[in-house]
Amino acid sequence: MTDVVEINRLEELDVYTDDWGRLYRETPDASFFQSLDWLRVYWRHFGGFQRLRVLVIGAGRPTAIVPLTVLCEPTRAGRLRVLTWPLDEWGSFYGPLGSDPAAALSAAMLHIRRTPRDWDLIDFRWVPPDSKVRSAYRSAMRSAGMRGRESLWTQAAIVDLNGSWEDYLATRPARFGSELRRQHRRAAEHGPLCYQRFRPGGADCHDDAASLPLYDQCVELARRSWQGSSQSGTTLSHQPVRGFLREVHVAAANAGAVDLNVLRIGDRMAAFAYNYVHAGQVYGLRAGFDPEFAEAGAGTVLLSHMICDSFQRGDREIDLGTGYLAGKRPWMTRLVDVGRITHYAAACLRAQILRVAHRLRSTHRPHFLPV
């Protein structure tokens, strides 16, 4: 039986800082959201009404870490305690840390089955489309004697950076290139164009400048853009998350995970694209443009510069994120299904009511994993 140590207090993770960093680097397709830097800031701001359940797997030198949280969520069946990943819709994908996610998930599910139930629903959201990863969830559920319902959580727009910028343009519709050239010309009518990309190497490279003044300029531009009137409450300028995202920015800069793109027209910031980056994978967190340059296509011009520059840098892919897919379709090379695997506690009536509601609502026949 694999040894599992459960951590319920954030400060108790300090002794695992080095192990977390090692396993983070070993994790296939990891994102900044799986870093301890992210979890620390996220938990300080939003952990007050959640219960931390970080599972450290393996005695001595840990072989995996499975960060989980229990939070109370409103559902169609009433409020339920949900055991899930500590991501809260900020990114597209999440999962265990380590080189063997199948073993990590199996050990985690057995531990969850053995310990007192503090949840009504196990809801693994943000599951990547990789068939091996999804198979790992199935095996882990079976090993713990649980049934899981697979469904679609959302979809993410991905730009694969294979080949060159020219190769990429060749895959786009015929009018795409001519429209880009037209937008560049229109933007240039307002003044000289200047594209800048800030990607500090982090503290380990003695390059951890947080560029807070520039970040704050992006926040102000977001306030003046469509983001200022957005009802999501999660844009850079929204008060409920403004302090959180600013603190994350400092942590990400120190970790070498910031990717900040700016387009200037003349001496004014016309558009920004604020991303996180890890191992050549770029995640587009938020973007915005000055309304005065909307007709000039400032956002389009910036995105074209950013993708072209990523080809030249040798990045692997750009995740444009979920939501607002209509505006992302011209750029993406594929639309990826983000999965969800849910187990409903048999002893919880509300969870079982929700299971039936999910089944009735689904447009596809749900697939239950055999015990």
mmCIF file with all atom_site columns, C-alpha atoms in Angstrom, residues 198-209 252-258:
data_model
loop_
_atom_site.group_PDB
_atom_site.id
_atom_site.type_symbol
_atom_site.label_atom_id
_atom_site.label_alt_id
_atom_site.label_comp_id
_atom_site.label_asym_id
_atom_site.label_entity_id
_atom_site.label_seq_id
_atom_site.pdbx_PDB_ins_code
_atom_site.Cartn_x
_atom_site.Cartn_y
_atom_site.Cartn_z
_atom_site.occupancy
_atom_site.B_iso_or_equiv
_atom_site.pdbx_formal_charge
_atom_site.auth_seq_id
_atom_site.auth_comp_id
_atom_site.auth_asym_id
_atom_site.auth_atom_id
_atom_site.pdbx_PDB_model_num
ATOM 1  C CA . PHE A 1 198 ? 8.030  40.804 -21.388 1.00 0.00 ? 198 PHE A CA 1
ATOM 2  C CA . ARG A 1 199 ? 8.977  37.338 -20.196 1.00 0.00 ? 199 ARG A CA 1
ATOM 3  C CA . PRO A 1 200 ? 11.276 37.632 -17.152 1.00 0.00 ? 200 PRO A CA 1
ATOM 4  C CA . GLY A 1 201 ? 13.403 34.573 -16.474 1.00 0.00 ? 201 GLY A CA 1
ATOM 5  C CA . GLY A 1 202 ? 12.598 34.519 -12.754 1.00 0.00 ? 202 GLY A CA 1
ATOM 6  C CA . ALA A 1 203 ? 14.577 34.633 -9.541  1.00 0.00 ? 203 ALA A CA 1
ATOM 7  C CA . ASP A 1 204 ? 16.717 31.617 -10.474 1.00 0.00 ? 204 ASP A CA 1
ATOM 8  C CA . CYS A 1 205 ? 18.013 33.582 -13.471 1.00 0.00 ? 205 CYS A CA 1
ATOM 9  C CA . HIS A 1 206 ? 18.385 36.760 -11.396 1.00 0.00 ? 206 HIS A CA 1
ATOM 10 C CA . ASP A 1 207 ? 15.643 38.184 -13.609 1.00 0.00 ? 207 ASP A CA 1
ATOM 11 C CA . ASP A 1 208 ? 12.576 38.467 -11.400 1.00 0.00 ? 208 ASP A CA 1
ATOM 12 C CA . ALA A 1 209 ? 11.511 42.026 -12.172 1.00 0.00 ? 209 ALA A CA 1
ATOM 13 C CA . ALA A 1 252 ? 4.623  34.406 -11.432 1.00 0.00 ? 252 ALA A CA 1
ATOM 14 C CA . ALA A 1 253 ? 7.350  36.929 -12.298 1.00 0.00 ? 253 ALA A CA 1
ATOM 15 C CA . ASN A 1 254 ? 9.563  35.482 -9.571  1.00 0.00 ? 254 ASN A CA 1
ATOM 16 C CA . ALA A 1 255 ? 8.903  32.005 -10.963 1.00 0.00 ? 255 ALA A CA 1
ATOM 17 C CA . GLY A 1 256 ? 9.624  33.033 -14.556 1.00 0.00 ? 256 GLY A CA 1
ATOM 18 C CA . ALA A 1 257 ? 6.016  32.342 -15.536 1.00 0.00 ? 257 ALA A CA 1
ATOM 19 C CA . VAL A 1 258 ? 4.860  35.787 -16.717 1.00 0.00 ? 258 VAL A CA 1
#
